[in-house]
Structures are given as C-alpha cells and as structure tokens.
Amino acid sequence: VIQYYGAENDEFILDIDRSGSILLPKIGPVMLNGLNLAEARSLIRSRVETQLVGVKATITVGNTKFINIFVAGNVISPGVYSMPALSRVTHALYTAGGISDLGTFRNIQVKRQGKIVGSVDLYDFLVNGDNSSDINLHPNDVVLVGPAKINIQVRGAVKRPGIYELIGNEDIKSLINIFGGFAPGADSENVSYSSLVSENPTNLISFKVNKKIKFYDGDNIFIKF
C-alpha cells in the first residue's frame, strides 16, 4: 500500500507480480525481488522523490501470502504451520508454543531443501537485544530446535541468578554478560565452582581475569558476597 503526499495526494494498492516487481503509478515498474521490506521501502521512496517533484511516499504491507513452515524438534507443539510470508524464526517458535525444557536457545537451525541456511542464537536477542540473526523464512523451510547441551546454574551475588545455556566457547566476560553482572558487594575473585564430571569437581576461580573455562552440563557457580 503506497501513499503519495506533498505536491500530490493519492493512495495505491499494488500487487507484487510473479517476477517480484510492482507497477508504480506515474513512474513505471520497480523490481523488488530479493529485497527485504526496509530495502524495498527505501528504493520506492527514492524513485518517487527522484521522478515526482515535491512528492514523498509512505509504504506499508497489505495482504501477504501464506507459506507452510515445518517446526521440528524440542518445541511444545511441533508440526506444519501456515504463516505470513514475512515471518521469521521467532514467529515460528511462538506459533509452535515455544521451546521445550530440553530445547536449545543457542543453535536453532533453519534448513532449506535439506541444507542448513542459517542458525539463530536467541541469547543475542534476549541478552543483548540484537535480532539480526532472526532469519526470514521461505516456503517449506524447516525450523529445527535441537537439544541443549550445556546448562549451568549461576547462584549468589549476581543480578540474574538462574540456569543458563552455554555453547562451549564462552569466556568469563561473555558469561558475566549472560547473567547480567555482579550484585553490589560480590566477591568476583573467589567464585565457587562445582562439577559432576570435571577433573576439578570443586574449585575457586577468579572472574576478574577474562579467560576461557571448559564448562560441563550441570556445573554450578556460586558468587559469594
């Protein structure tokens, strides 16, 4: 849906044809194939402002087609879902009821014609507010939620105590970012670490030095006051 305003005021409802283009009134065809919504808006605005003096445009999405998406693995309700064509991985996960207790938040794969075309780490969004890895889905894509491999418990003097999933290559700095930092008065130099499978099942480690630590599923970290 395109609205002209300024020297001209009008509204047009345009269909995107099979080749991926629209016929822009008083301008001509504009190819949108392969562009995301932000890029399409920018291109249309540029064409309007360049070719129609004193006219600007706003662009919104009207009716979109629906596509079938397969959501598989460790979700509440796996299955085939019909979704709007502009849907992303997070929309598919929401539609499937969310990730189950066994599922990973860190490596959600998107398969297209049998090949992995991308993966989504939801911690990027949940911890850092970055949704750039949230992939636009295509017809018949498979969203696969595998099992979480390393969950550790963080307790004590931290801002967000809880159970967190690791992907195996975190350093101290990234782990601190995940649990939100230390509470006032925390002793970050003598952190209690316990494990069921590590060669050093109980240990005191310093979180003041940024280094990599090999964690195992079920490990426990306690930050003292």
mmCIF file of C-alpha atoms in Angstrom:
data_model
loop_
_atom_site.group_PDB
_atom_site.id
_atom_site.type_symbol
_atom_site.label_atom_id
_atom_site.label_comp_id
_atom_site.label_asym_id
_atom_site.label_seq_id
_atom_site.Cartn_x
_atom_site.Cartn_y
_atom_site.Cartn_z
ATOM 1 C CA VAL A 1 0.000 0.000 0.000
ATOM 2 C CA ILE A 2 1.680 3.192 -1.222
ATOM 3 C CA GLN A 3 0.573 6.708 -0.361
ATOM 4 C CA TYR A 4 1.810 9.777 -2.227
ATOM 5 C CA TYR A 5 1.755 13.068 -0.312
ATOM 6 C CA GLY A 6 3.050 16.583 -0.824
ATOM 7 C CA ALA A 7 2.501 18.009 -4.307
ATOM 8 C CA GLU A 8 0.194 15.017 -4.934
ATOM 9 C CA ASN A 9 -2.013 13.085 -2.531
ATOM 10 C CA ASP A 10 -3.147 9.623 -3.501
ATOM 11 C CA GLU A 11 -3.161 6.010 -2.322
ATOM 12 C CA PHE A 12 -2.465 2.884 -4.395
ATOM 13 C CA ILE A 13 -2.868 -0.787 -3.560
ATOM 14 C CA LEU A 14 -0.344 -2.672 -5.703
ATOM 15 C CA ASP A 15 0.251 -6.384 -6.164
ATOM 16 C CA ILE A 16 3.761 -7.774 -6.426
ATOM 17 C CA ASP A 17 3.780 -9.865 -9.602
ATOM 18 C CA ARG A 18 5.446 -13.237 -10.164
ATOM 19 C CA SER A 19 8.713 -11.618 -11.204
ATOM 20 C CA GLY A 20 8.856 -9.671 -7.940
ATOM 21 C CA SER A 21 8.083 -6.207 -9.315
ATOM 22 C CA ILE A 22 5.360 -3.583 -8.879
ATOM 23 C CA LEU A 23 4.000 -1.061 -11.369
ATOM 24 C CA LEU A 24 4.436 2.266 -9.608
ATOM 25 C CA PRO A 25 1.858 4.833 -10.793
ATOM 26 C CA LYS A 26 3.322 7.664 -12.948
ATOM 27 C CA ILE A 27 6.781 6.082 -12.642
ATOM 28 C CA GLY A 28 6.741 2.556 -14.047
ATOM 29 C CA PRO A 29 7.947 -0.894 -12.929
ATOM 30 C CA VAL A 30 10.131 -1.234 -9.840
ATOM 31 C CA MET A 31 11.882 -4.558 -9.189
ATOM 32 C CA LEU A 32 11.672 -5.634 -5.530
ATOM 33 C CA ASN A 33 12.727 -9.257 -5.907
ATOM 34 C CA GLY A 34 15.361 -10.231 -3.294
ATOM 35 C CA LEU A 35 14.884 -7.112 -1.144
ATOM 36 C CA ASN A 36 13.731 -7.111 2.441
ATOM 37 C CA LEU A 37 10.970 -4.737 3.499
ATOM 38 C CA ALA A 38 13.293 -1.947 4.633
ATOM 39 C CA GLU A 39 15.245 -2.079 1.354
ATOM 40 C CA ALA A 40 12.030 -2.105 -0.710
ATOM 41 C CA ARG A 41 10.725 0.955 1.158
ATOM 42 C CA SER A 42 13.983 2.805 0.609
ATOM 43 C CA LEU A 43 14.006 2.020 -3.124
ATOM 44 C CA ILE A 44 10.373 3.067 -3.668
ATOM 45 C CA ARG A 45 10.826 6.318 -1.733
ATOM 46 C CA SER A 46 13.947 7.115 -3.740
ATOM 47 C CA ARG A 47 12.195 6.508 -7.081
ATOM 48 C CA VAL A 48 9.195 8.631 -6.075
ATOM 49 C CA GLU A 49 11.233 11.561 -4.755
ATOM 50 C CA THR A 50 13.561 11.479 -7.779
ATOM 51 C CA GLN A 51 10.920 11.280 -10.507
ATOM 52 C CA LEU A 52 7.957 13.171 -8.980
ATOM 53 C CA VAL A 53 8.929 16.663 -7.891
ATOM 54 C CA GLY A 54 7.646 17.601 -4.423
ATOM 55 C CA VAL A 55 6.125 14.160 -3.788
ATOM 56 C CA LYS A 56 7.045 11.787 -0.987
ATOM 57 C CA ALA A 57 5.754 8.287 -0.268
ATOM 58 C CA THR A 58 4.885 6.028 2.648
ATOM 59 C CA ILE A 59 4.856 2.268 2.141
ATOM 60 C CA THR A 60 3.042 -0.317 4.250
ATOM 61 C CA VAL A 61 2.355 -4.010 3.749
ATOM 62 C CA GLY A 62 -1.196 -5.018 2.895
ATOM 63 C CA ASN A 63 -2.200 -8.651 2.473
ATOM 64 C CA THR A 64 0.676 -11.114 2.268
ATOM 65 C CA LYS A 65 0.563 -14.675 1.048
ATOM 66 C CA PHE A 66 0.905 -17.550 3.490
ATOM 67 C CA ILE A 67 3.650 -20.156 3.410
ATOM 68 C CA ASN A 68 3.984 -23.556 5.078
ATOM 69 C CA ILE A 69 6.770 -23.887 7.658
ATOM 70 C CA PHE A 70 7.862 -27.069 9.455
ATOM 71 C CA VAL A 71 8.802 -26.624 13.121
ATOM 72 C CA ALA A 72 10.559 -29.705 14.454
ATOM 73 C CA GLY A 73 12.499 -30.916 17.467
ATOM 74 C CA ASN A 74 12.244 -29.683 21.020
ATOM 75 C CA VAL A 75 9.258 -27.339 20.840
ATOM 76 C CA ILE A 76 5.937 -27.599 22.662
ATOM 77 C CA SER A 77 3.877 -28.391 19.547
ATOM 78 C CA PRO A 78 5.987 -29.494 16.576
ATOM 79 C CA GLY A 79 4.250 -29.616 13.207
ATOM 80 C CA VAL A 80 3.458 -27.792 9.970
ATOM 81 C CA TYR A 81 2.221 -24.221 10.272
ATOM 82 C CA SER A 82 0.815 -21.781 7.719
ATOM 83 C CA MET A 83 2.383 -18.388 8.348
ATOM 84 C CA PRO A 84 2.581 -14.965 6.648
ATOM 85 C CA ALA A 85 5.353 -14.784 4.077
ATOM 86 C CA LEU A 86 7.327 -12.187 6.052
ATOM 87 C CA SER A 87 7.580 -14.407 9.130
ATOM 88 C CA ARG A 88 10.871 -15.063 10.892
ATOM 89 C CA VAL A 89 12.210 -17.855 13.075
ATOM 90 C CA THR A 90 10.954 -16.275 16.292
ATOM 91 C CA HIS A 91 7.422 -16.104 14.837
ATOM 92 C CA ALA A 92 7.591 -19.821 14.003
ATOM 93 C CA LEU A 93 8.773 -20.697 17.512
ATOM 94 C CA TYR A 94 5.964 -18.641 19.059
ATOM 95 C CA THR A 95 3.404 -20.338 16.816
ATOM 96 C CA ALA A 96 4.716 -23.755 17.885
ATOM 97 C CA GLY A 97 4.240 -22.911 21.570
ATOM 98 C CA GLY A 98 7.842 -22.048 22.361
ATOM 99 C CA ILE A 99 10.920 -24.117 23.166
ATOM 100 C CA SER A 100 10.512 -27.120 25.471
ATOM 101 C CA ASP A 101 12.582 -27.703 28.619
ATOM 102 C CA LEU A 102 15.070 -29.842 26.670
ATOM 103 C CA GLY A 103 15.490 -27.496 23.710
ATOM 104 C CA THR A 104 18.369 -25.217 22.819
ATOM 105 C CA PHE A 105 18.079 -21.445 22.726
ATOM 106 C CA ARG A 106 21.566 -21.075 21.278
ATOM 107 C CA ASN A 107 21.598 -23.009 17.995
ATOM 108 C CA ILE A 108 18.205 -23.061 16.246
ATOM 109 C CA GLN A 109 18.799 -24.237 12.694
ATOM 110 C CA VAL A 110 16.910 -23.289 9.535
ATOM 111 C CA LYS A 111 17.008 -25.927 6.796
ATOM 112 C CA ARG A 112 16.038 -25.197 3.209
ATOM 113 C CA GLN A 113 15.863 -28.043 0.695
ATOM 114 C CA GLY A 114 17.872 -30.224 3.045
ATOM 115 C CA LYS A 115 20.679 -27.716 3.632
ATOM 116 C CA ILE A 116 21.325 -25.531 6.669
ATOM 117 C CA VAL A 117 20.970 -21.901 5.546
ATOM 118 C CA GLY A 118 21.402 -20.262 8.951
ATOM 119 C CA SER A 119 21.118 -20.564 12.694
ATOM 120 C CA VAL A 120 19.636 -18.334 15.370
ATOM 121 C CA ASP A 121 21.053 -17.718 18.842
ATOM 122 C CA LEU A 122 18.155 -16.358 20.905
ATOM 123 C CA TYR A 123 20.565 -15.134 23.584
ATOM 124 C CA ASP A 124 21.674 -12.448 21.106
ATOM 125 C CA PHE A 125 18.135 -11.076 21.329
ATOM 126 C CA LEU A 126 17.239 -11.949 24.939
ATOM 127 C CA VAL A 127 20.524 -10.735 26.459
ATOM 128 C CA ASN A 128 21.785 -8.108 24.001
ATOM 129 C CA GLY A 129 18.604 -7.011 22.178
ATOM 130 C CA ASP A 130 20.135 -7.971 18.813
ATOM 131 C CA ASN A 131 17.721 -9.747 16.448
ATOM 132 C CA SER A 132 19.889 -9.524 13.327
ATOM 133 C CA SER A 133 20.252 -13.319 13.151
ATOM 134 C CA ASP A 134 16.455 -13.827 13.108
ATOM 135 C CA ILE A 135 16.074 -15.286 9.612
ATOM 136 C CA ASN A 136 13.265 -14.558 7.146
ATOM 137 C CA LEU A 137 11.601 -17.868 6.307
ATOM 138 C CA HIS A 138 10.851 -19.252 2.835
ATOM 139 C CA PRO A 139 8.147 -21.744 1.824
ATOM 140 C CA ASN A 140 8.740 -25.255 3.221
ATOM 141 C CA ASP A 141 11.642 -24.206 5.438
ATOM 142 C CA VAL A 142 12.318 -26.408 8.466
ATOM 143 C CA VAL A 143 12.986 -24.745 11.828
ATOM 144 C CA LEU A 144 14.832 -27.341 13.909
ATOM 145 C CA VAL A 145 15.298 -26.956 17.666
ATOM 146 C CA GLY A 146 17.896 -29.459 18.849
ATOM 147 C CA PRO A 147 18.644 -30.354 22.470
ATOM 148 C CA ALA A 148 20.535 -28.016 24.779
ATOM 149 C CA LYS A 149 23.989 -29.449 25.507
ATOM 150 C CA ILE A 150 25.450 -27.423 28.374
ATOM 151 C CA ASN A 151 23.257 -25.892 31.076
ATOM 152 C CA ILE A 152 24.896 -24.404 34.145
ATOM 153 C CA GLN A 153 23.396 -22.905 37.287
ATOM 154 C CA VAL A 154 24.539 -19.470 38.475
ATOM 155 C CA ARG A 155 23.692 -18.513 42.058
ATOM 156 C CA GLY A 156 24.597 -15.936 44.657
ATOM 157 C CA ALA A 157 25.625 -12.325 44.203
ATOM 158 C CA VAL A 158 24.613 -11.803 40.568
ATOM 159 C CA LYS A 159 21.920 -9.639 39.019
ATOM 160 C CA ARG A 160 20.141 -12.515 37.240
ATOM 161 C CA PRO A 161 20.659 -15.838 39.039
ATOM 162 C CA GLY A 162 19.320 -18.800 37.102
ATOM 163 C CA ILE A 163 20.100 -21.665 34.751
ATOM 164 C CA TYR A 164 21.880 -20.646 31.549
ATOM 165 C CA GLU A 165 22.774 -22.473 28.373
ATOM 166 C CA LEU A 166 26.334 -22.297 27.086
ATOM 167 C CA ILE A 167 27.610 -23.184 23.645
ATOM 168 C CA GLY A 168 31.035 -24.309 24.793
ATOM 169 C CA ASN A 169 33.347 -21.422 23.893
ATOM 170 C CA GLU A 170 32.366 -18.713 26.375
ATOM 171 C CA ASP A 171 34.979 -16.760 28.225
ATOM 172 C CA ILE A 172 34.497 -15.110 31.610
ATOM 173 C CA LYS A 173 33.449 -11.777 30.091
ATOM 174 C CA SER A 174 30.668 -13.282 27.949
ATOM 175 C CA LEU A 175 29.413 -15.399 30.862
ATOM 176 C CA ILE A 176 29.202 -12.321 33.091
ATOM 177 C CA ASN A 177 27.212 -10.601 30.341
ATOM 178 C CA ILE A 178 24.752 -13.505 30.235
ATOM 179 C CA PHE A 179 23.900 -13.323 33.949
ATOM 180 C CA GLY A 180 23.796 -9.533 33.927
ATOM 181 C CA GLY A 181 26.830 -8.724 36.024
ATOM 182 C CA PHE A 182 27.510 -8.835 39.755
ATOM 183 C CA ALA A 183 25.386 -7.588 42.615
ATOM 184 C CA PRO A 184 26.910 -4.939 44.906
ATOM 185 C CA GLY A 185 29.426 -6.475 47.277
ATOM 186 C CA ALA A 186 30.073 -9.578 45.179
ATOM 187 C CA ASP A 187 33.407 -11.343 45.597
ATOM 188 C CA SER A 188 34.278 -11.915 41.943
ATOM 189 C CA GLU A 189 37.803 -13.099 42.762
ATOM 190 C CA ASN A 190 36.801 -16.206 44.725
ATOM 191 C CA VAL A 191 33.943 -17.799 42.785
ATOM 192 C CA SER A 192 32.899 -21.249 43.938
ATOM 193 C CA TYR A 193 32.736 -23.775 41.092
ATOM 194 C CA SER A 194 31.437 -27.322 41.397
ATOM 195 C CA SER A 195 31.009 -30.016 38.739
ATOM 196 C CA LEU A 196 29.926 -33.629 38.487
ATOM 197 C CA VAL A 197 32.282 -34.508 35.625
ATOM 198 C CA SER A 198 35.164 -32.014 35.625
ATOM 199 C CA GLU A 199 38.678 -33.144 36.589
ATOM 200 C CA ASN A 200 38.480 -30.491 39.332
ATOM 201 C CA PRO A 201 34.996 -31.129 40.782
ATOM 202 C CA THR A 202 35.283 -28.275 43.301
ATOM 203 C CA ASN A 203 37.382 -25.206 42.816
ATOM 204 C CA LEU A 204 37.717 -21.486 43.436
ATOM 205 C CA ILE A 205 38.126 -19.438 40.275
ATOM 206 C CA SER A 206 38.594 -15.728 39.643
ATOM 207 C CA PHE A 207 36.118 -13.846 37.465
ATOM 208 C CA LYS A 208 38.387 -10.796 37.408
ATOM 209 C CA VAL A 209 40.582 -12.355 34.737
ATOM 210 C CA ASN A 210 38.984 -12.862 31.321
ATOM 211 C CA LYS A 211 39.846 -16.406 30.261
ATOM 212 C CA LYS A 212 38.074 -19.378 28.728
ATOM 213 C CA ILE A 213 36.789 -22.117 31.045
ATOM 214 C CA LYS A 214 35.552 -25.503 29.901
ATOM 215 C CA PHE A 215 32.113 -25.983 31.451
ATOM 216 C CA TYR A 216 30.092 -29.191 31.567
ATOM 217 C CA ASP A 217 26.363 -29.810 31.673
ATOM 218 C CA GLY A 218 25.116 -29.476 35.246
ATOM 219 C CA ASP A 219 28.001 -27.338 36.520
ATOM 220 C CA ASN A 220 27.260 -24.939 39.367
ATOM 221 C CA ILE A 221 28.704 -21.492 40.009
ATOM 222 C CA PHE A 222 28.203 -19.614 43.271
ATOM 223 C CA ILE A 223 29.342 -15.983 43.620
ATOM 224 C CA LYS A 224 29.861 -15.028 47.243
ATOM 225 C CA PHE A 225 29.194 -11.717 48.933
#
